[in-house]
Coordinates of C-alpha atoms in Angstrom, one line a residue:
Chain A
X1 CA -59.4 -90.0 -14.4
X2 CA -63.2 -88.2 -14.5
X3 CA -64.6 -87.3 -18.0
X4 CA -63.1 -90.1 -19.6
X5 CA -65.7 -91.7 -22.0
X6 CA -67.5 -94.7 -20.1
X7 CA -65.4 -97.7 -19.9
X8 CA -66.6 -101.4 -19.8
X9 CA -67.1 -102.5 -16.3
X10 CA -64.4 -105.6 -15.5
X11 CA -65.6 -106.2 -12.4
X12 CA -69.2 -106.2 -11.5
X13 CA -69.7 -107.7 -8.2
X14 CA -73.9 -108.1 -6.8
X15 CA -75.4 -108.4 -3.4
X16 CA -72.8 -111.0 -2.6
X17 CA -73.2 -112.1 1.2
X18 CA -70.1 -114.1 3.1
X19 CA -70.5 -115.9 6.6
X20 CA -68.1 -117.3 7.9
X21 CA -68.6 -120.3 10.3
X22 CA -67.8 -118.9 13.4
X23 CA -71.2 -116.5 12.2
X24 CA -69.3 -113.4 11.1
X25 CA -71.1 -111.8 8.5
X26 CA -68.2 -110.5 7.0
X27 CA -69.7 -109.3 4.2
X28 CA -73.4 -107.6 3.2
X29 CA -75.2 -107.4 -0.1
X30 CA -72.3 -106.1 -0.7
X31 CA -72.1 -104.5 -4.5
X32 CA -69.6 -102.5 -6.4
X33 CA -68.4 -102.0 -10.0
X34 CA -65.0 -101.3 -11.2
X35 CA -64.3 -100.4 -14.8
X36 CA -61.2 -101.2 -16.4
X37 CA -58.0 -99.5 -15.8
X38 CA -59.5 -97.9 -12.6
X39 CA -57.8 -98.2 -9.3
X40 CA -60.0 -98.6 -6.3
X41 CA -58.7 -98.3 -2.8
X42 CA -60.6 -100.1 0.0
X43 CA -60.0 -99.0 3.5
X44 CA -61.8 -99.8 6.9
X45 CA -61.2 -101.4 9.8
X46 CA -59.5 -104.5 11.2
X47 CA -62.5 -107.0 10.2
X48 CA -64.6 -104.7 8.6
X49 CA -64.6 -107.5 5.3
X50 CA -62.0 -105.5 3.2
X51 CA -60.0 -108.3 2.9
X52 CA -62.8 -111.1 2.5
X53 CA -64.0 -109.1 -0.5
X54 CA -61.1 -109.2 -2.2
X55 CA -60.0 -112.9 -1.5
X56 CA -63.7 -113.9 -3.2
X57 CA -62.9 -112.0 -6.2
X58 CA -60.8 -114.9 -7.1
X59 CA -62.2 -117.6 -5.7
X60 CA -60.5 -117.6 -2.4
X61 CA -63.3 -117.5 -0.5
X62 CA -66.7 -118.8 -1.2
X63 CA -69.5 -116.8 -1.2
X64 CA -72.7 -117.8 0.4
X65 CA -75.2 -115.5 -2.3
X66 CA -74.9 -113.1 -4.8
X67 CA -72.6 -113.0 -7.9
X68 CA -69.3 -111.8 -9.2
X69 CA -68.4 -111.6 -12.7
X70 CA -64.7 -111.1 -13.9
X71 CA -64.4 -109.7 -17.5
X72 CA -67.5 -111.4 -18.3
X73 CA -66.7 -114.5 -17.0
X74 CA -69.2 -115.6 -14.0
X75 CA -67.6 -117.1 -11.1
X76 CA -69.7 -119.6 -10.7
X77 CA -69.4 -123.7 -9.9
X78 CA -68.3 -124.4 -13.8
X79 CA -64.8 -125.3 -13.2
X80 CA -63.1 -123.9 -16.6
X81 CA -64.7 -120.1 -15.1
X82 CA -63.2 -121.0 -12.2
X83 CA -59.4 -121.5 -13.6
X84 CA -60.1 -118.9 -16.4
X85 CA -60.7 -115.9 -13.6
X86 CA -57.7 -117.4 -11.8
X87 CA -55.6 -116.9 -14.6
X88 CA -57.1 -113.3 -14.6
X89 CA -56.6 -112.1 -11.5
X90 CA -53.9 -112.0 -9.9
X91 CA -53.0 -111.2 -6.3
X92 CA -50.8 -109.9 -3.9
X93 CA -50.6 -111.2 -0.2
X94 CA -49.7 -109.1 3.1
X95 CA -47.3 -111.9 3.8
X96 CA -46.0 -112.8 0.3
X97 CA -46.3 -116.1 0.1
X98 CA -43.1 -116.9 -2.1
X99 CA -41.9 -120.1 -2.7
X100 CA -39.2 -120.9 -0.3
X101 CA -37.8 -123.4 -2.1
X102 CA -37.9 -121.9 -5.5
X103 CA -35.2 -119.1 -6.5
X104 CA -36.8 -115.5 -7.3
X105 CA -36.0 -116.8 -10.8
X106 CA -38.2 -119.6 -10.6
X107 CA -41.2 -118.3 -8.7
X108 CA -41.6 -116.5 -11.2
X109 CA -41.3 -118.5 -14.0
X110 CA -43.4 -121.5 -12.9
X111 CA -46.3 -120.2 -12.9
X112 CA -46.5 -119.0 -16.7
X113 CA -44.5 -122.3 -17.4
X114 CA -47.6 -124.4 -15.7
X115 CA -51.0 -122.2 -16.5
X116 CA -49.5 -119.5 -19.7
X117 CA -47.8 -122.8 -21.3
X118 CA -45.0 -120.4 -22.6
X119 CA -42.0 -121.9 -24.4
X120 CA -39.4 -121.7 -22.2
X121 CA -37.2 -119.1 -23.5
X122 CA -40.1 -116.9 -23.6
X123 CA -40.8 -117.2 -20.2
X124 CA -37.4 -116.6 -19.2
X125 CA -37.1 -113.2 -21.1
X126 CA -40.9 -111.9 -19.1
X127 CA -39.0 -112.9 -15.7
X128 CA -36.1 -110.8 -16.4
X129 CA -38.1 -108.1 -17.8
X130 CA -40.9 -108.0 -14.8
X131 CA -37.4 -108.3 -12.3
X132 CA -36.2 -105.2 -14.2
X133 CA -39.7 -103.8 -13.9
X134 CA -40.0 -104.3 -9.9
X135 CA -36.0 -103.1 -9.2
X136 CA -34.2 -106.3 -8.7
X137 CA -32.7 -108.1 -11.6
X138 CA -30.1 -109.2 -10.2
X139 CA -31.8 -111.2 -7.4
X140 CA -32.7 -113.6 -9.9
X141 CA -30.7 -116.6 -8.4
X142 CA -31.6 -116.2 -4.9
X143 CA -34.0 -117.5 -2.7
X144 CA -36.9 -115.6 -1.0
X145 CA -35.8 -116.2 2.6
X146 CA -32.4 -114.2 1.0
X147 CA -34.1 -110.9 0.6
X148 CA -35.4 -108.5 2.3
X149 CA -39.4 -108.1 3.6
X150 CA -39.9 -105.4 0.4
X151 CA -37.4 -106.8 -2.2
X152 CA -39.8 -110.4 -1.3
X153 CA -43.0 -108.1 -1.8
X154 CA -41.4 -107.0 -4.9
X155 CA -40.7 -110.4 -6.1
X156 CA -44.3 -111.5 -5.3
X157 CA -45.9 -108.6 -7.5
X158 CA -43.5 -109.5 -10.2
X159 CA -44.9 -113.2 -9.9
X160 CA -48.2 -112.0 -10.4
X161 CA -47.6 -110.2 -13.2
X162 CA -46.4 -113.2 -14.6
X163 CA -49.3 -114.6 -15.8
X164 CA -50.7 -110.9 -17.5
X165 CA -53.6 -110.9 -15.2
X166 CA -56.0 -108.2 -16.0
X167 CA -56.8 -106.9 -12.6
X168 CA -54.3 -107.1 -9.7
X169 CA -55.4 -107.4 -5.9
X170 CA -53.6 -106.1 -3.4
X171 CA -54.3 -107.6 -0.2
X172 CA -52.5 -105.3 2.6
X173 CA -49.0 -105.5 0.7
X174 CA -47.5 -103.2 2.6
X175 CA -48.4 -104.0 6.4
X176 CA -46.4 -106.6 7.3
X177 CA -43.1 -104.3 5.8
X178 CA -40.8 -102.2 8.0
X179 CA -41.2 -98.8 7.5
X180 CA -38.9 -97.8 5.5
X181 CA -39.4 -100.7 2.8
X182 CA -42.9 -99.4 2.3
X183 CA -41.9 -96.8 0.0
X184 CA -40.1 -99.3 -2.5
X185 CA -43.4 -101.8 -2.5
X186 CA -45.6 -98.6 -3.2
X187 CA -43.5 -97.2 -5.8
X188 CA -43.6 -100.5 -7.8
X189 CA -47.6 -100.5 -7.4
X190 CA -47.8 -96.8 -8.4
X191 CA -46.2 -97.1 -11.6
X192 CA -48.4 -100.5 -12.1
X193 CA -51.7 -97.9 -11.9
X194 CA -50.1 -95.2 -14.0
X195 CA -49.5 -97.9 -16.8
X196 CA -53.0 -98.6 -16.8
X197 CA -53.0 -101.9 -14.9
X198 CA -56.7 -102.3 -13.0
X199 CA -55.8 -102.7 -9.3
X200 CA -58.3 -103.0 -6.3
X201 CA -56.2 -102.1 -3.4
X202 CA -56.7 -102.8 0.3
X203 CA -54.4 -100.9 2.2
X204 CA -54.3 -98.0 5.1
X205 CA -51.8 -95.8 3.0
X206 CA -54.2 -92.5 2.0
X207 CA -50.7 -91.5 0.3
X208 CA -51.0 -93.8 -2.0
X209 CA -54.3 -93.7 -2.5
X210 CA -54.6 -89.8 -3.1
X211 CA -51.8 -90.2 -5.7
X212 CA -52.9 -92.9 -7.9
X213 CA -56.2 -94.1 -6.6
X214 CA -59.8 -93.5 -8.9
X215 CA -61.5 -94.3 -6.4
X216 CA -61.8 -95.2 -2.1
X217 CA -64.0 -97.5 -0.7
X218 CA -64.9 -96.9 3.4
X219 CA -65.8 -100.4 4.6
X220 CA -67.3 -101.6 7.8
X221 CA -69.0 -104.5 9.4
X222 CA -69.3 -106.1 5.4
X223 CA -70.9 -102.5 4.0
X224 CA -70.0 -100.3 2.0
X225 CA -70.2 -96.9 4.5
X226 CA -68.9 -94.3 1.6
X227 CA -67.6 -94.1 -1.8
X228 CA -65.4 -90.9 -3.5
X229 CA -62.5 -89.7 -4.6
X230 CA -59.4 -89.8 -2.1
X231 CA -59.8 -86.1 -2.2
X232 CA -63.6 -86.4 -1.2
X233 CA -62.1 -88.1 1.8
X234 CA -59.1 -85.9 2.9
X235 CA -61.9 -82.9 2.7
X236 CA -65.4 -83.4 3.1
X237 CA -65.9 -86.7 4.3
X238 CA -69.8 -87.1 5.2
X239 CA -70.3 -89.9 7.6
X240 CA -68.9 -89.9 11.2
X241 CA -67.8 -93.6 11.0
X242 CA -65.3 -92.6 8.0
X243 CA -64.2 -89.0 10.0
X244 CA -63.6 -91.3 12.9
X245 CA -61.3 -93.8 11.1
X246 CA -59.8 -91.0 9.1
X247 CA -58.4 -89.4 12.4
X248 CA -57.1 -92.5 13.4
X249 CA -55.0 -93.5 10.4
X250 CA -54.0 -90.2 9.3
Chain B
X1 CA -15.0 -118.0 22.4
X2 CA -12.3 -119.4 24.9
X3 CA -9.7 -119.7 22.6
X4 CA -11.1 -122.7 20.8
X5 CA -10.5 -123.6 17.5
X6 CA -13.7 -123.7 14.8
X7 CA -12.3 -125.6 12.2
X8 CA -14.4 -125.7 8.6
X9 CA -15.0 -128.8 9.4
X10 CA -16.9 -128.4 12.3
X11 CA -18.5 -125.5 11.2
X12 CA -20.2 -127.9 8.6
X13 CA -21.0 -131.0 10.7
X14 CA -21.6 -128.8 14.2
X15 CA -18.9 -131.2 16.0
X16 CA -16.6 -129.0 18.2
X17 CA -13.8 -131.1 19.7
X18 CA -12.8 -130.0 23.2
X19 CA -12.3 -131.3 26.4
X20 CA -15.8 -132.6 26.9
X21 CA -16.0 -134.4 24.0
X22 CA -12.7 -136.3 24.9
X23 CA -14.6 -137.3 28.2
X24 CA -17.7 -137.6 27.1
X25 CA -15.8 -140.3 24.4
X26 CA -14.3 -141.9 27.5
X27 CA -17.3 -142.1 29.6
X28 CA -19.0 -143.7 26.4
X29 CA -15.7 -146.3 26.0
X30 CA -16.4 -147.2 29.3
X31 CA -19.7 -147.9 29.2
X32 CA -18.8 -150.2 26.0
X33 CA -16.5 -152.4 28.0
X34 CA -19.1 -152.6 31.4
X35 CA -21.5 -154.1 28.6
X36 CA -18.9 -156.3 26.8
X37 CA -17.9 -157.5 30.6
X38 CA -21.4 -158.2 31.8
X39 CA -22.2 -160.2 28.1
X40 CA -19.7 -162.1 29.0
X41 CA -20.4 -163.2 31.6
X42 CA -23.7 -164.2 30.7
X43 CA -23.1 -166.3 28.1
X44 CA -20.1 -168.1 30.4
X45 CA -22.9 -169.0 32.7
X46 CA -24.6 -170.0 29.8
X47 CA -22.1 -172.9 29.4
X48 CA -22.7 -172.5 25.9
X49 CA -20.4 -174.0 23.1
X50 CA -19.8 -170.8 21.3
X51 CA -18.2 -172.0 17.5
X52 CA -18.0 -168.7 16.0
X53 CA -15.2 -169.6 13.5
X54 CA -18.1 -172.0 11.7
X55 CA -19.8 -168.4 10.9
X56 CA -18.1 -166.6 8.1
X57 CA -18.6 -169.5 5.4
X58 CA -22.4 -168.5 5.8
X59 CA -21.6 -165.4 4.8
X60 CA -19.0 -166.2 1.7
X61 CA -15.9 -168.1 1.6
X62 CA -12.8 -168.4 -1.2
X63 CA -12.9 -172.1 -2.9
X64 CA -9.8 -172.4 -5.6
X65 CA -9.2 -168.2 -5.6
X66 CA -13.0 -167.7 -6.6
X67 CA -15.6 -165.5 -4.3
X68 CA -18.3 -167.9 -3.4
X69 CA -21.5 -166.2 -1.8
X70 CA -22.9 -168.0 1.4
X71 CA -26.3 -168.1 2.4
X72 CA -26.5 -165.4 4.2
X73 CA -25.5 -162.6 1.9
X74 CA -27.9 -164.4 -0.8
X75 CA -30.6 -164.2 2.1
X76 CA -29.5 -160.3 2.4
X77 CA -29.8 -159.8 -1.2
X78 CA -32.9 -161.0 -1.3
X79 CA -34.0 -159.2 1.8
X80 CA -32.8 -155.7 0.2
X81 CA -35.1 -156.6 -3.3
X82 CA -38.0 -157.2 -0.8
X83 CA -37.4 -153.5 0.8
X84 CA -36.5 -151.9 -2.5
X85 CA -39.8 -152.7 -4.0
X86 CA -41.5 -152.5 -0.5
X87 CA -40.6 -149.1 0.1
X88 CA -41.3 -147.4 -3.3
X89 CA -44.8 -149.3 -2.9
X90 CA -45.1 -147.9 0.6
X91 CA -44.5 -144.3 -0.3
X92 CA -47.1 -144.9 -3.1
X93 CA -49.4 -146.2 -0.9
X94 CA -48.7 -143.7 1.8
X95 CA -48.9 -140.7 -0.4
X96 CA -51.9 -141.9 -2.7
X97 CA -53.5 -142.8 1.5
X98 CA -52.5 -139.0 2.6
X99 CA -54.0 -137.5 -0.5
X100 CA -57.2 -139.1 -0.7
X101 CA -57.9 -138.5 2.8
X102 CA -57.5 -134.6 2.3
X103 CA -59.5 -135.1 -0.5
X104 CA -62.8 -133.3 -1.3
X105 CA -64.5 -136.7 -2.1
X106 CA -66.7 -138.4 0.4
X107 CA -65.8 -141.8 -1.3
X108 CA -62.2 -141.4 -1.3
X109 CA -62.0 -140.6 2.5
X110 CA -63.7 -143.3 3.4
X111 CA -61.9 -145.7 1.3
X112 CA -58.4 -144.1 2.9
X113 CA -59.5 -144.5 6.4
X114 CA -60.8 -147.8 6.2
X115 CA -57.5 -149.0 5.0
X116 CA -55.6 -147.5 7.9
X117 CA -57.8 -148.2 10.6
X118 CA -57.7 -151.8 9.0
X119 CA -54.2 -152.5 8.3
X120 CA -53.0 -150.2 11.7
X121 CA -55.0 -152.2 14.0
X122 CA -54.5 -156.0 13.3
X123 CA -51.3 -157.8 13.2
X124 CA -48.7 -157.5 10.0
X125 CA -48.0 -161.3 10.5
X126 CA -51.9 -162.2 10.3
X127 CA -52.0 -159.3 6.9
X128 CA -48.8 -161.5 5.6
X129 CA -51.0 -165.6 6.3
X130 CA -54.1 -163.4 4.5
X131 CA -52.2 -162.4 1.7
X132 CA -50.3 -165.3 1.1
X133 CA -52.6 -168.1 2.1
X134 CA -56.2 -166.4 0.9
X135 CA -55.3 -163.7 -1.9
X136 CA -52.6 -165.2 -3.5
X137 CA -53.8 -168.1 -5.1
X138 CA -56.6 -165.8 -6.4
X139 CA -54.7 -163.2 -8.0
X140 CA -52.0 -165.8 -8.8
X141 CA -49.1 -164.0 -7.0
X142 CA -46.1 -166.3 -5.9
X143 CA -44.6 -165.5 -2.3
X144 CA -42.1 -162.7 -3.2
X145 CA -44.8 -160.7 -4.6
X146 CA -47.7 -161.2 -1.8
X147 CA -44.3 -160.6 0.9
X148 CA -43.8 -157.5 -1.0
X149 CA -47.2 -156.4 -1.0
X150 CA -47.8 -157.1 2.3
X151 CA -45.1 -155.3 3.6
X152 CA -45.9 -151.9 1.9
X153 CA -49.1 -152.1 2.5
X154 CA -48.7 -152.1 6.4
X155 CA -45.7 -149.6 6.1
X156 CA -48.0 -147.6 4.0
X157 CA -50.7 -147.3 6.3
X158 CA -48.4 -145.7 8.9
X159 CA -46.7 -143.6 6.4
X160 CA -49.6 -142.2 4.7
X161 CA -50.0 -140.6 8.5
X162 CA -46.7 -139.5 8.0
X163 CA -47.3 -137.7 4.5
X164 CA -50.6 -136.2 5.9
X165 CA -48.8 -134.4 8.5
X166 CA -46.2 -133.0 6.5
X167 CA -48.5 -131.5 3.9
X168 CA -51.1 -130.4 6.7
X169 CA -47.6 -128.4 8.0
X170 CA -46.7 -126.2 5.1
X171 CA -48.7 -123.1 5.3
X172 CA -52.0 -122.1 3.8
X173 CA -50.6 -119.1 2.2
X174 CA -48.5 -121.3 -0.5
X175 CA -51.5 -122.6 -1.5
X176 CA -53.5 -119.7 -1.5
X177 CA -50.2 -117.9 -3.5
X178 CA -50.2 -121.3 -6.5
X179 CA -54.6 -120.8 -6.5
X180 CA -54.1 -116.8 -7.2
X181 CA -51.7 -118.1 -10.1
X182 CA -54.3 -120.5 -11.8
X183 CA -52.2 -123.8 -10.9
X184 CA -54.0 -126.3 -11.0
X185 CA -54.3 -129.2 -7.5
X186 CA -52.3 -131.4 -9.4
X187 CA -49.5 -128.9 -10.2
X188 CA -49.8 -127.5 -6.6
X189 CA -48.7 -130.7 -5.0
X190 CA -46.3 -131.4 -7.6
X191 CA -44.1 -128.0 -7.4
X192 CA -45.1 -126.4 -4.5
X193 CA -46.6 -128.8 -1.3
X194 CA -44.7 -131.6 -1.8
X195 CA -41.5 -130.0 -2.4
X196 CA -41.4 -128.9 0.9
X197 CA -43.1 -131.2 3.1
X198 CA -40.3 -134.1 2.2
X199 CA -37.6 -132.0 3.3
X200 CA -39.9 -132.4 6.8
X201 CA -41.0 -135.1 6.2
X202 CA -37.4 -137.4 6.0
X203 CA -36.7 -138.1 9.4
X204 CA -39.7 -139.8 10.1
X205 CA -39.8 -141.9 6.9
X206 CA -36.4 -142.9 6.9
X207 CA -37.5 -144.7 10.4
X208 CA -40.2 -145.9 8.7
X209 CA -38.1 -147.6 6.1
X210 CA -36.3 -148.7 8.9
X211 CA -39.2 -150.7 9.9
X212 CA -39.7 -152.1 6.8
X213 CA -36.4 -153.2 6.6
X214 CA -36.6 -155.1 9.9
X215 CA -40.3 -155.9 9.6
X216 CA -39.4 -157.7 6.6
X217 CA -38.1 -161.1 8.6
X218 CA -41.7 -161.5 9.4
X219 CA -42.0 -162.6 5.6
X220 CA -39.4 -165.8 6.6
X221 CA -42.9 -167.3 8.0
X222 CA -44.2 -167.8 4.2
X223 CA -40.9 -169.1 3.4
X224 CA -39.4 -166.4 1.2
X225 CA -35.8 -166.8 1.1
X226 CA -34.7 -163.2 2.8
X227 CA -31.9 -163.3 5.5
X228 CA -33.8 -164.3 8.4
X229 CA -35.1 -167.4 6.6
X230 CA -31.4 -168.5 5.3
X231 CA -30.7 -167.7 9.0
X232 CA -33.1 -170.6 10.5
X233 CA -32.0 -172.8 7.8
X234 CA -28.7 -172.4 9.0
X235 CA -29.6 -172.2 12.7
X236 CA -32.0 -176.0 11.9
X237 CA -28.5 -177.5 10.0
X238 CA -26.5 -176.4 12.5
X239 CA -27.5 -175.7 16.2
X240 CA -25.5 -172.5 16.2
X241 CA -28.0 -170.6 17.4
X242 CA -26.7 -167.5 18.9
X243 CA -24.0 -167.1 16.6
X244 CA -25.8 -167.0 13.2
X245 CA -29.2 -165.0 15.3
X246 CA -26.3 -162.8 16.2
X247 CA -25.0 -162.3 13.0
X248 CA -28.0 -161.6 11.2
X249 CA -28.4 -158.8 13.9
X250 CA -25.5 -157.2 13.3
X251 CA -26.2 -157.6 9.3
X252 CA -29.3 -155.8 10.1
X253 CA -28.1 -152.9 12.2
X254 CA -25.2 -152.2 9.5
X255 CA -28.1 -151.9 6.9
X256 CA -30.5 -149.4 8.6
X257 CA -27.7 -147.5 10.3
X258 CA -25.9 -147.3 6.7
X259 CA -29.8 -145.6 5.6
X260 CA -29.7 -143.5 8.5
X261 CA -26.6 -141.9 7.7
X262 CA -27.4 -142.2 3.8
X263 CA -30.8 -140.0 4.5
X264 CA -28.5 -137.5 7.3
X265 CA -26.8 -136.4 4.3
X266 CA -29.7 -136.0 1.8
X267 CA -31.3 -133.6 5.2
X268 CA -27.8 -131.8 5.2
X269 CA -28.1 -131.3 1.5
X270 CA -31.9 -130.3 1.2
X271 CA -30.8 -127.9 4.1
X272 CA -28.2 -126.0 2.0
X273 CA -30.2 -126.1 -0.8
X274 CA -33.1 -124.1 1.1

């Protein structure tokens, strides 16, 4: 998506620094901006603070410096920014998370009952149209434990949706899946990015991120180690760090 | 599987009858009738005048065709408003307890464990004297309501540890999944946590309501009218002492075994529900 006029940044994150209290420092003035629509791609090692970046773009996590502003909305200590970036973001978990209890129908309904305030009706006709979207309508009525790992993964993305975030995480939403569910899960995130949705992605899948990605982030030990396109990377990656990692994921 | 026969029946309730059930049923009759033998016998020795047809008029008799309700069953009634209100109180108690000691508030955790540690480690007869005798007559509370509050607030204590561990069992990711969709704590507890921490969380309540229910003849000792009270009155008329202690036994044990079951079937529902 190059030459494209330049868009208004939706995510501007600044020197932010996490420690954990163990004394990880998982992650490192870290700073990056995404503009809206884009799809970034982070990849890096196991603990490299992928992951912890993307849990404090919503809150998640707490970070120890810096700042992160969603749509230009600080997260900061002011409660109502808090809930309004939660509202905004919306996330996707290597191990789902559904509601066991709940049927597919309602996990995804409760959420835009309890924080969109939608009449109900309303509500009822977004679940059936983001269960169409994500390839399983008529798993409406069942519960999570019910479905396969990949028709759950589905569900969870559809939940998400839910609320119209503006920027969707990904958070490894394909690792925990048997092989061949993995296509299914990507497919529905695919077409997400081609509609325009603004994802950041952490994920190991270089398919994916050559075919839809703007952008790939190489992470490691809470730094930023290279930036480019996914084809930079396939090609001419520059720093040994990100040739090793390649040749072990590819 | 051997030729045996899985009725629907016993698909549902997990009871398979064979051959080892019908000796394990005869091992257990047997064990019954040893006990029956060796209670007699005791209370032979005993040379005790045993007057057991003097019992059931305690409990109701007919006068002229109409159903007159004895003491006892009054003293039952009253015993089953005492745990009604008790138990909704404790669980209020117990939850409100659980909750503010997860809280993010200095204060609240504080306040939460000073009432446990407090009401766990002194004695529920001294708590009902304390409440009866000393706060009562301050906040103008007759002896039904200090026995209630009494009650639920020492039940609480110990379910509130109850409620904590259930929550503290359901897993961080539902959380994490109702924060990424804006809900707020409130409307996390309310659709997500506590949903499904009860259905954990039953079997160890329902034993606590059992406790309640048997905890509540302590409150005889402020003179509140419940079954074990009638029972003493009866017992001071009447010297039949192991008959009508006997009988309010058994009146007990039909009550929280009647729960028991009750709650087993609420599990078995929750179960197919999930």
């Amino acid at each position: 998506m190059q030459g494209q006029p330049e868009r208004e940044y939706i995510i501007e994150v600044e020197k932010i620094n996490k420690t954990f209290s163990g004394g990880v420092h998982a992650l490192v003035d870290f700073s990056t901006k995404v503009r809206k629509r884009e799809v970034v791609v982070v990849i890096g090692p196991s603990g490299s603070g992928k992951s912890t970046f993307l849990r404090c773009l919503n809150g998640l996590e707490e970070i120890d410096s810096g700042s992160i502003v969603i749509d230009g909305i600080p997260l900061d200590d002011n409660k109502k920014h808090r809930l309004e970036i939660r509202k905004e973001v919306g996330m996707v978990f290597q191990l789902f998370n559904l509601f066991p209890h709940l049927t597919v129908f309602e996990n995804i309904t409760l959420a835009q009952r309890l924080v969109r305030k939608k009449k109900k009706e309303e509500a009822m006709e977004m679940t059936v149209n983001l269960l169409k979207k994500v390839g399983i309508p008529e798993k409406a009525n069942n519960f999570p434990n019910q479905l396969s790992g990949g028709q759950q993964q589905r569900v969870a993305i559809a939940r998400a949706l839910a609320i119209m975030p503006k920027v969707m995480l990904f958070d490894e939403a394909t690792s925990a899946l048997d092989p061949e569910m993995i296509g299914e899960v990507l497919e529905v995130m695919k077409n997400l990015a081609r509609e325009g949705m603004t994802m950041v992605v952490v994920t190991h899948e270089m398919g994916f991120a050559r075919e839809v990605s703007d952008r790939v982030i190489f992470m490691d030990f809470g730094r930023i180690v290279e930036e480019g396109t996914a084809e930079h990377f396939f090609t001419n990656p520059q720093e040994e760090r990100t040739k090793l990692f390649l040749s072990q994921i590819l | 599987m051997n030729g045996l026969m899985i009725t629907p029946r016993a698909r549902r309730t997990g009871i398979v009858f064979n051959r080892s059930t019908f000796f394990d049923i005869l091992k257990f009759l047997a064990l019954i009738a040893l006990l029956t033998f060796l209670l007699y016998r005791g209370t032979k020795s005993l040379g005790y005048n045993w007057q057991w047809y003097r019992v059931p008029k305690y409990l109701f008799q007919f006068e002229e065709g109409k159903l007159i309700i004895g003491p006892l069953i009054e003293g039952l009634m009253v015993t089953f408003r005492i745990a009604a209100f008790g138990l909704i109180l404790a669980f209020v108690f117990g939850l409100v307890t659980a909750l503010f000691r997860m809280s993010s508030s200095f204060v609240a955790r504080v306040v939460a464990r000073g009432y446990l540690e407090l009401i766990r480690n002194t004695p529920l007869l001294v708590q009902i004297f304390f409440l009866y005798f000393v706060m009562a007559p301050v906040l103008g509370i007759d002896r039904f309501v200090a026995a209630v509050l009494a009650l639920s607030l020492f039940e609480g204590a110990y379910a509130s540890e109850i409620f904590r561990a259930g929550i503290v069992s359901i897993h961080k990711g539902q959380w994490e999944a109702a924060h990424s969709l804006g809900l707020s704590t409130f409307h996390t507890y309310l659709h997500i946590i506590l949903p499904q921490a009860i259905r954990r969380l039953l079997p160890p309540l329902t034993s606590q309501a059992i406790s309640l229910i048997k905890d509540s003849a302590l409150v005889s000792t402020i003179a509140v009218y419940e079954l074990t009270m009638q029972g003493r009155a009866i017992v001071a008329d009447t010297f039949m002492t192991f008959e009508i202690w006997f009988t309010i036994a058994a009146i007990y044990l039909v009550v929280t075994v009647a729960l028991s079951i009750v709650v087993n079937i609420m599990e078995i529902r929750l179960k197919i529900v999930q």
